[in-house]
Coordinates of C-alpha atoms in Angstrom, one line a residue:
M1 CA 25.1 -115.6 -96.6
E2 CA 24.7 -119.3 -97.4
T3 CA 24.8 -122.0 -94.8
R4 CA 26.1 -125.4 -95.8
R5 CA 26.2 -128.7 -93.9
I6 CA 28.5 -131.6 -94.7
P7 CA 27.3 -134.8 -92.9
L8 CA 30.1 -136.9 -91.4
L9 CA 30.3 -140.7 -91.3
A10 CA 28.6 -141.8 -88.1
Q11 CA 31.0 -143.7 -85.9
S12 CA 28.2 -145.3 -84.0
L13 CA 24.4 -145.7 -84.4
G14 CA 22.4 -142.5 -83.8
T15 CA 25.5 -140.2 -83.5
E16 CA 25.7 -138.4 -86.9
R17 CA 27.4 -135.1 -86.8
A18 CA 28.2 -132.5 -89.5
I19 CA 30.5 -129.7 -90.4
V20 CA 28.6 -126.5 -90.8
S21 CA 30.1 -123.6 -92.9
F22 CA 28.9 -120.1 -93.5
H23 CA 29.7 -118.5 -96.9
Y24 CA 29.7 -114.7 -97.3
G25 CA 30.3 -112.5 -100.3
P26 CA 30.4 -113.2 -104.0
Q27 CA 31.3 -116.8 -104.8
D28 CA 32.3 -115.9 -108.4
S29 CA 34.9 -113.3 -107.5
G30 CA 37.9 -115.6 -108.1
R31 CA 39.2 -115.1 -104.5
K32 CA 38.4 -116.9 -101.3
A33 CA 39.3 -116.7 -97.6
Y34 CA 38.7 -119.5 -95.2
L35 CA 38.7 -119.3 -91.4
Q36 CA 38.0 -122.1 -89.0
S37 CA 38.2 -122.4 -85.2
S38 CA 38.5 -125.0 -82.5
L39 CA 40.0 -127.9 -84.4
H40 CA 41.3 -128.7 -81.0
A41 CA 37.8 -128.6 -79.6
D42 CA 38.8 -127.5 -76.1
E43 CA 40.5 -124.4 -77.5
L44 CA 37.6 -121.9 -77.6
P45 CA 38.8 -118.3 -78.1
G46 CA 38.6 -118.7 -81.8
M47 CA 35.0 -120.0 -81.7
L48 CA 34.0 -116.7 -80.0
V49 CA 36.0 -114.7 -82.6
N50 CA 34.2 -116.5 -85.4
H51 CA 30.9 -115.6 -83.7
V52 CA 31.8 -112.0 -83.8
L53 CA 33.0 -112.2 -87.4
K54 CA 29.7 -113.7 -88.4
Q55 CA 27.9 -110.6 -87.3
R56 CA 30.5 -108.3 -88.9
L57 CA 30.5 -110.1 -92.2
A58 CA 26.7 -110.2 -92.4
Q59 CA 26.6 -106.4 -92.0
L60 CA 29.4 -105.9 -94.6
E61 CA 27.6 -108.2 -97.0
A62 CA 24.4 -106.3 -96.6
E63 CA 26.4 -103.1 -97.4
G64 CA 27.9 -104.6 -100.5
K65 CA 31.5 -104.4 -99.1
L66 CA 32.7 -107.9 -99.6
R67 CA 35.0 -108.4 -102.6
A68 CA 35.5 -112.1 -102.2
E69 CA 34.0 -115.2 -100.8
I70 CA 34.7 -115.5 -97.1
V71 CA 34.0 -118.9 -95.4
L72 CA 33.7 -119.4 -91.7
V73 CA 33.6 -122.7 -89.9
P74 CA 33.1 -121.8 -86.2
V75 CA 33.0 -125.5 -85.0
A76 CA 35.6 -127.4 -86.9
N77 CA 35.6 -130.4 -84.6
P78 CA 32.1 -131.6 -83.5
I79 CA 33.7 -134.9 -82.5
G80 CA 36.0 -133.4 -80.0
L81 CA 33.4 -130.9 -78.8
N82 CA 31.5 -133.9 -77.4
Q83 CA 34.4 -135.5 -75.5
H84 CA 34.0 -135.0 -71.8
V85 CA 35.4 -137.2 -69.0
Q86 CA 33.8 -136.5 -65.6
G87 CA 33.5 -132.8 -66.3
S88 CA 36.8 -132.3 -68.1
H89 CA 36.9 -131.5 -71.8
T90 CA 39.4 -133.5 -73.8
G91 CA 39.4 -132.0 -77.2
R92 CA 42.9 -132.3 -78.5
F93 CA 43.0 -136.1 -79.2
E94 CA 40.2 -138.3 -80.4
Q95 CA 39.3 -140.6 -77.6
L96 CA 38.7 -143.6 -79.9
T97 CA 42.1 -143.6 -81.6
G98 CA 44.3 -141.3 -79.6
E99 CA 45.0 -139.3 -82.8
N100 CA 45.6 -135.6 -82.6
F101 CA 42.8 -133.8 -84.4
N102 CA 45.4 -131.5 -86.1
R103 CA 47.7 -134.1 -87.6
S104 CA 47.6 -136.7 -90.3
Y105 CA 45.9 -134.7 -93.0
P106 CA 46.5 -136.2 -96.5
D107 CA 49.5 -135.3 -98.6
L108 CA 47.7 -133.5 -101.4
A109 CA 50.7 -133.3 -103.7
A110 CA 51.0 -137.1 -103.7
L111 CA 47.4 -137.3 -104.7
I112 CA 47.7 -135.4 -107.9
V113 CA 51.3 -135.6 -109.0
E114 CA 50.8 -138.3 -111.6
G115 CA 50.2 -136.8 -115.0
L116 CA 50.3 -133.3 -113.7
A117 CA 53.2 -132.2 -116.0
E118 CA 51.0 -132.9 -119.0
V119 CA 48.6 -130.1 -118.1
L120 CA 50.9 -127.4 -116.6
T121 CA 51.9 -124.4 -118.7
Q122 CA 54.0 -121.2 -118.3
D123 CA 50.9 -119.4 -117.0
P124 CA 51.0 -119.5 -113.2
L125 CA 47.2 -118.7 -112.9
H126 CA 46.4 -121.6 -115.2
N127 CA 48.6 -123.9 -113.1
Q128 CA 46.9 -122.7 -109.9
R129 CA 43.4 -123.5 -111.4
V130 CA 44.5 -126.9 -112.6
I131 CA 46.1 -127.9 -109.3
R132 CA 43.1 -126.8 -107.3
E133 CA 40.7 -128.7 -109.7
R134 CA 42.8 -131.8 -109.4
V135 CA 43.0 -131.6 -105.7
K136 CA 39.2 -131.2 -105.4
Q137 CA 38.6 -134.2 -107.7
A138 CA 41.1 -136.3 -105.8
L139 CA 39.5 -135.5 -102.4
A140 CA 36.1 -136.4 -103.8
T141 CA 37.3 -139.9 -104.7
L142 CA 38.6 -140.6 -101.2
Q143 CA 36.4 -142.8 -99.1
P144 CA 36.7 -142.2 -95.4
G145 CA 36.7 -145.2 -93.1
T146 CA 36.0 -143.4 -89.9
E147 CA 34.3 -140.3 -88.7
L148 CA 37.6 -138.6 -88.0
E149 CA 38.8 -139.2 -91.6
A150 CA 35.5 -137.9 -92.9
M151 CA 35.9 -134.7 -90.8
R152 CA 39.4 -134.1 -92.1
L153 CA 38.2 -134.6 -95.7
A154 CA 35.2 -132.3 -95.1
L155 CA 37.4 -129.5 -93.8
L156 CA 39.9 -129.8 -96.6
S157 CA 37.1 -129.8 -99.2
L158 CA 36.1 -126.4 -97.9
S159 CA 39.6 -124.9 -97.8
V160 CA 41.7 -126.3 -100.6
D161 CA 40.5 -123.6 -103.2
A162 CA 41.0 -120.7 -100.7
D163 CA 43.7 -118.2 -101.2
L164 CA 43.9 -117.5 -97.5
V165 CA 43.5 -120.2 -94.8
L166 CA 43.5 -119.3 -91.1
D167 CA 43.2 -122.0 -88.5
L168 CA 42.3 -120.4 -85.1
H169 CA 43.7 -122.2 -82.1
C170 CA 45.0 -121.3 -78.6
D171 CA 47.7 -122.6 -76.3
W172 CA 47.8 -123.5 -72.6
E173 CA 48.7 -120.1 -71.0
A174 CA 50.2 -117.9 -73.7
V175 CA 50.6 -114.6 -75.4
F176 CA 49.4 -114.4 -79.0
H177 CA 51.7 -116.3 -81.5
L178 CA 51.4 -117.9 -84.8
Y179 CA 52.8 -120.7 -86.9
T180 CA 53.4 -120.4 -90.7
A181 CA 55.9 -121.3 -93.4
D182 CA 58.9 -119.3 -94.4
P183 CA 57.6 -118.7 -98.0
L184 CA 54.4 -117.1 -96.6
W185 CA 55.8 -114.8 -94.0
E186 CA 56.0 -111.5 -95.9
T187 CA 52.3 -111.9 -96.9
L188 CA 51.3 -112.7 -93.3
K189 CA 53.5 -110.3 -91.5
P190 CA 50.8 -107.5 -91.5
L191 CA 48.4 -110.0 -89.8
A192 CA 51.0 -110.6 -87.0
Q193 CA 51.4 -106.9 -86.6
L194 CA 47.6 -106.3 -86.3
L195 CA 47.1 -109.1 -83.9
G196 CA 50.0 -108.2 -81.7
A197 CA 52.0 -111.4 -82.1
H198 CA 54.7 -111.9 -79.6
A199 CA 56.2 -114.8 -81.6
S200 CA 55.9 -115.7 -85.3
L201 CA 57.3 -119.2 -85.7
L202 CA 58.4 -120.2 -89.2
A203 CA 59.1 -123.6 -90.7
T204 CA 58.8 -124.7 -94.3
V205 CA 58.4 -128.3 -93.1
S206 CA 57.6 -128.8 -89.4
G207 CA 58.5 -132.5 -89.5
D208 CA 55.2 -133.7 -88.1
S209 CA 52.5 -135.4 -90.1
F210 CA 50.5 -132.8 -91.9
C211 CA 48.7 -130.2 -89.8
F212 CA 45.6 -128.6 -91.3
D213 CA 47.4 -125.4 -92.4
E214 CA 50.4 -127.3 -93.8
A215 CA 48.2 -129.6 -95.8
N216 CA 46.8 -126.6 -97.5
S217 CA 50.0 -124.7 -98.1
Q218 CA 52.9 -127.2 -98.5
I219 CA 51.4 -128.7 -101.7
W220 CA 52.4 -125.6 -103.6
W221 CA 56.2 -125.6 -102.9
Q222 CA 56.2 -129.4 -103.0
L223 CA 54.9 -129.2 -106.6
R224 CA 57.4 -126.4 -107.4
G225 CA 60.2 -128.7 -106.3
R226 CA 58.8 -131.6 -108.5
F227 CA 58.1 -129.4 -111.5
P228 CA 60.8 -126.6 -111.5
D229 CA 60.2 -125.8 -115.2
Y230 CA 56.7 -124.5 -114.6
P231 CA 55.7 -121.4 -112.6
I232 CA 53.6 -122.5 -109.6
P233 CA 52.4 -119.8 -107.2
N234 CA 51.7 -120.0 -103.4
G235 CA 48.1 -120.9 -104.0
S236 CA 47.3 -121.0 -100.3
V237 CA 48.6 -118.6 -97.7
A238 CA 47.9 -120.6 -94.5
A239 CA 48.7 -120.1 -90.9
T240 CA 47.8 -121.4 -87.4
L241 CA 46.9 -118.6 -85.1
E242 CA 47.3 -119.2 -81.4
L243 CA 44.8 -116.8 -79.7
R244 CA 46.6 -116.6 -76.3
G245 CA 45.5 -119.2 -73.6
Q246 CA 42.6 -121.6 -73.2
S247 CA 41.0 -119.6 -70.4
E248 CA 41.3 -116.2 -72.2
V249 CA 37.8 -116.3 -73.6
S250 CA 36.4 -112.7 -73.4
W251 CA 34.4 -110.3 -75.5
A252 CA 37.3 -107.8 -75.4
N253 CA 39.7 -110.3 -76.9
A254 CA 37.2 -111.5 -79.4
E255 CA 36.4 -108.0 -80.6
H256 CA 40.1 -107.1 -80.8
D257 CA 40.9 -110.2 -82.8
A258 CA 37.9 -109.8 -85.1
D259 CA 38.9 -106.2 -85.8
A260 CA 42.5 -107.4 -86.6
L261 CA 41.3 -110.1 -88.9
L262 CA 39.0 -107.8 -90.8
G263 CA 41.8 -105.2 -91.0
Y264 CA 44.0 -107.8 -92.5
L265 CA 41.3 -108.8 -95.0
A266 CA 41.0 -105.2 -95.9
H267 CA 44.8 -105.0 -96.5
Q268 CA 44.5 -108.0 -98.7
G269 CA 41.6 -106.7 -100.7
Y270 CA 38.9 -109.2 -99.5
V271 CA 36.7 -106.5 -97.9
D272 CA 36.0 -102.9 -98.9
L273 CA 37.2 -101.2 -95.8
P274 CA 40.0 -98.6 -95.2
P275 CA 43.1 -100.7 -94.3
P276 CA 44.2 -99.9 -90.8
A277 CA 47.6 -98.6 -90.0
L278 CA 50.1 -101.3 -89.2
P279 CA 51.6 -101.2 -85.7
P280 CA 55.3 -102.2 -85.3
L281 CA 55.9 -106.0 -85.0
L282 CA 56.5 -106.8 -81.3
H283 CA 59.3 -109.3 -82.1
D284 CA 60.9 -110.5 -85.3
A285 CA 59.9 -113.8 -86.7
T286 CA 62.0 -116.7 -85.6
P287 CA 62.5 -120.3 -86.8
L288 CA 60.4 -122.9 -85.2
S289 CA 63.6 -124.9 -84.9
G290 CA 64.9 -122.2 -82.6
T291 CA 62.2 -122.9 -79.9
E292 CA 63.4 -124.2 -76.6
S293 CA 61.1 -126.5 -74.7
L294 CA 61.6 -126.8 -70.9
Q295 CA 60.7 -130.2 -69.6
A296 CA 60.3 -131.4 -66.0
P297 CA 63.3 -133.5 -64.8
H298 CA 61.1 -135.1 -62.1
S299 CA 57.6 -134.9 -60.9
G300 CA 56.3 -132.2 -58.6
V301 CA 54.4 -129.0 -58.0
V302 CA 55.0 -126.4 -60.8
V303 CA 55.8 -122.8 -59.7
Y304 CA 56.4 -120.4 -62.5
R305 CA 58.9 -117.6 -62.2
A306 CA 58.3 -115.9 -65.5
E307 CA 55.1 -114.8 -67.2
P308 CA 54.1 -115.3 -70.8
G309 CA 55.4 -112.5 -72.9
A310 CA 58.6 -112.1 -70.8
W311 CA 61.8 -111.5 -72.7
L312 CA 64.4 -114.0 -71.3
R313 CA 68.1 -114.3 -71.5
P314 CA 70.3 -117.3 -70.9
G315 CA 70.3 -118.2 -67.2
D316 CA 67.0 -116.5 -66.4
P317 CA 64.8 -118.7 -64.1
V318 CA 61.6 -119.8 -65.7
V319 CA 60.0 -122.4 -63.5
D320 CA 60.5 -124.4 -60.3
V321 CA 59.5 -128.1 -59.9
V322 CA 59.0 -128.9 -56.2
D323 CA 58.9 -132.5 -54.8
P324 CA 57.4 -132.1 -51.3
L325 CA 58.4 -135.7 -50.3
S326 CA 62.1 -135.2 -50.7
D327 CA 62.1 -131.4 -50.6
R328 CA 63.9 -131.3 -53.9
V329 CA 63.4 -128.1 -55.7
T330 CA 64.7 -127.9 -59.3
T331 CA 64.7 -124.6 -61.1
L332 CA 64.7 -124.6 -64.9
H333 CA 66.5 -121.8 -66.6
A334 CA 66.4 -120.4 -70.1
S335 CA 69.4 -121.4 -72.2
I336 CA 68.6 -119.1 -75.1
E337 CA 67.5 -115.5 -75.5
G338 CA 63.9 -115.0 -76.6
V339 CA 60.3 -114.5 -75.6
L340 CA 58.4 -117.0 -73.3
Y341 CA 55.4 -117.4 -75.5
A342 CA 53.6 -120.3 -73.8
R343 CA 53.5 -122.4 -70.6
H344 CA 51.4 -125.2 -69.3
F345 CA 48.3 -124.4 -67.3
L346 CA 48.7 -127.4 -65.0
R347 CA 50.6 -126.9 -61.8
F348 CA 51.6 -130.5 -61.3
A349 CA 54.2 -132.1 -63.6
T350 CA 54.9 -135.7 -64.4
C351 CA 58.5 -136.5 -65.2
G352 CA 59.3 -135.3 -68.7
A353 CA 56.3 -133.0 -69.0
S354 CA 56.7 -130.0 -71.3
L355 CA 56.3 -126.9 -69.1
A356 CA 57.3 -123.8 -71.1
R357 CA 58.4 -122.7 -74.6
I358 CA 60.8 -119.9 -75.6
A359 CA 61.1 -118.6 -79.1
G360 CA 64.8 -118.1 -80.0
S361 CA 66.4 -116.8 -83.2
T362 CA 69.0 -119.6 -83.7
P363 CA 68.0 -123.1 -84.8
I364 CA 68.7 -125.6 -82.1
R365 CA 66.3 -128.5 -83.0
S366 CA 65.5 -130.7 -86.0
G367 CA 63.0 -133.5 -86.8
N368 CA 59.5 -133.1 -85.4
L369 CA 59.3 -129.5 -84.4
L370 CA 55.7 -129.4 -83.2
S371 CA 54.5 -131.1 -80.0
Q372 CA 51.9 -133.7 -80.2

């Protein structure tokens, strides 16, 4: 195992931080998997999963059972990890700028498109190598102006040449679910089965500024669209994994998820382990555009009527919003059929607050499909 440290641009005197990565397995195998956790720094289940994976991978490496390089970044956001306000951790947005830590990654295709046609051939593996080399060169020329920009570039520099990129997050209160792109679903479906995903939400373009996983994966079909005469593979199979809710940090969950991730790596040939049997998928994948978000029509106390994982039909009650001043009680109902995969952990709503999300099979939304 090799430990690497990428210093970040210090935003203020005496506050230098770094991205620390752990590299297991042969670095000359031609294959690479990358797993990071807690990019939203107050989402901690993935950090514990990566801790467990570190021990497992060290043992597998000692036994000579790693067939590819596997990179772990347990603390992907040291900036947000240090953001606390009177005892409350605020790790989703940078306090200095208000920016979401998982948005605004650079458009990698735009960085390398000029002159690319001159070096592409009819060999897809050659094209994959050329594109990766150009992206790494382009990232090396970018000069960050802030610590946040430096962190984004550091994370991408570790992931852009990986065949598999998994970004470990969690939701408010939730069952396990994941986000990925339509072209990648068949490759990632076994992972959803092993992890027990209740919802697998697909969108080739989410509409938001680039998330981390999309920055890694979208470049490949963007370039296929620009250069249709050349075979360009899906050079990065990337996904965001939502490891249940923020409070569900336990050894049992971490061991289960680490087992599932190693099982998937075995299925994909990254580790020399017997691939586990695949359980049935709990629910079919659905379009991200089919998700219904229930929002509070007025402020009040939040009382949920449905639990995460519940299968809902149109008209089923999901949540009450109670105004104790006027005694107004508003019940929000599902308008679609699907699984309630996430709900807010706060029990007081401001007007317009997003309270719950249901994964449906029919597209009902467009534009920015991910919440901020």
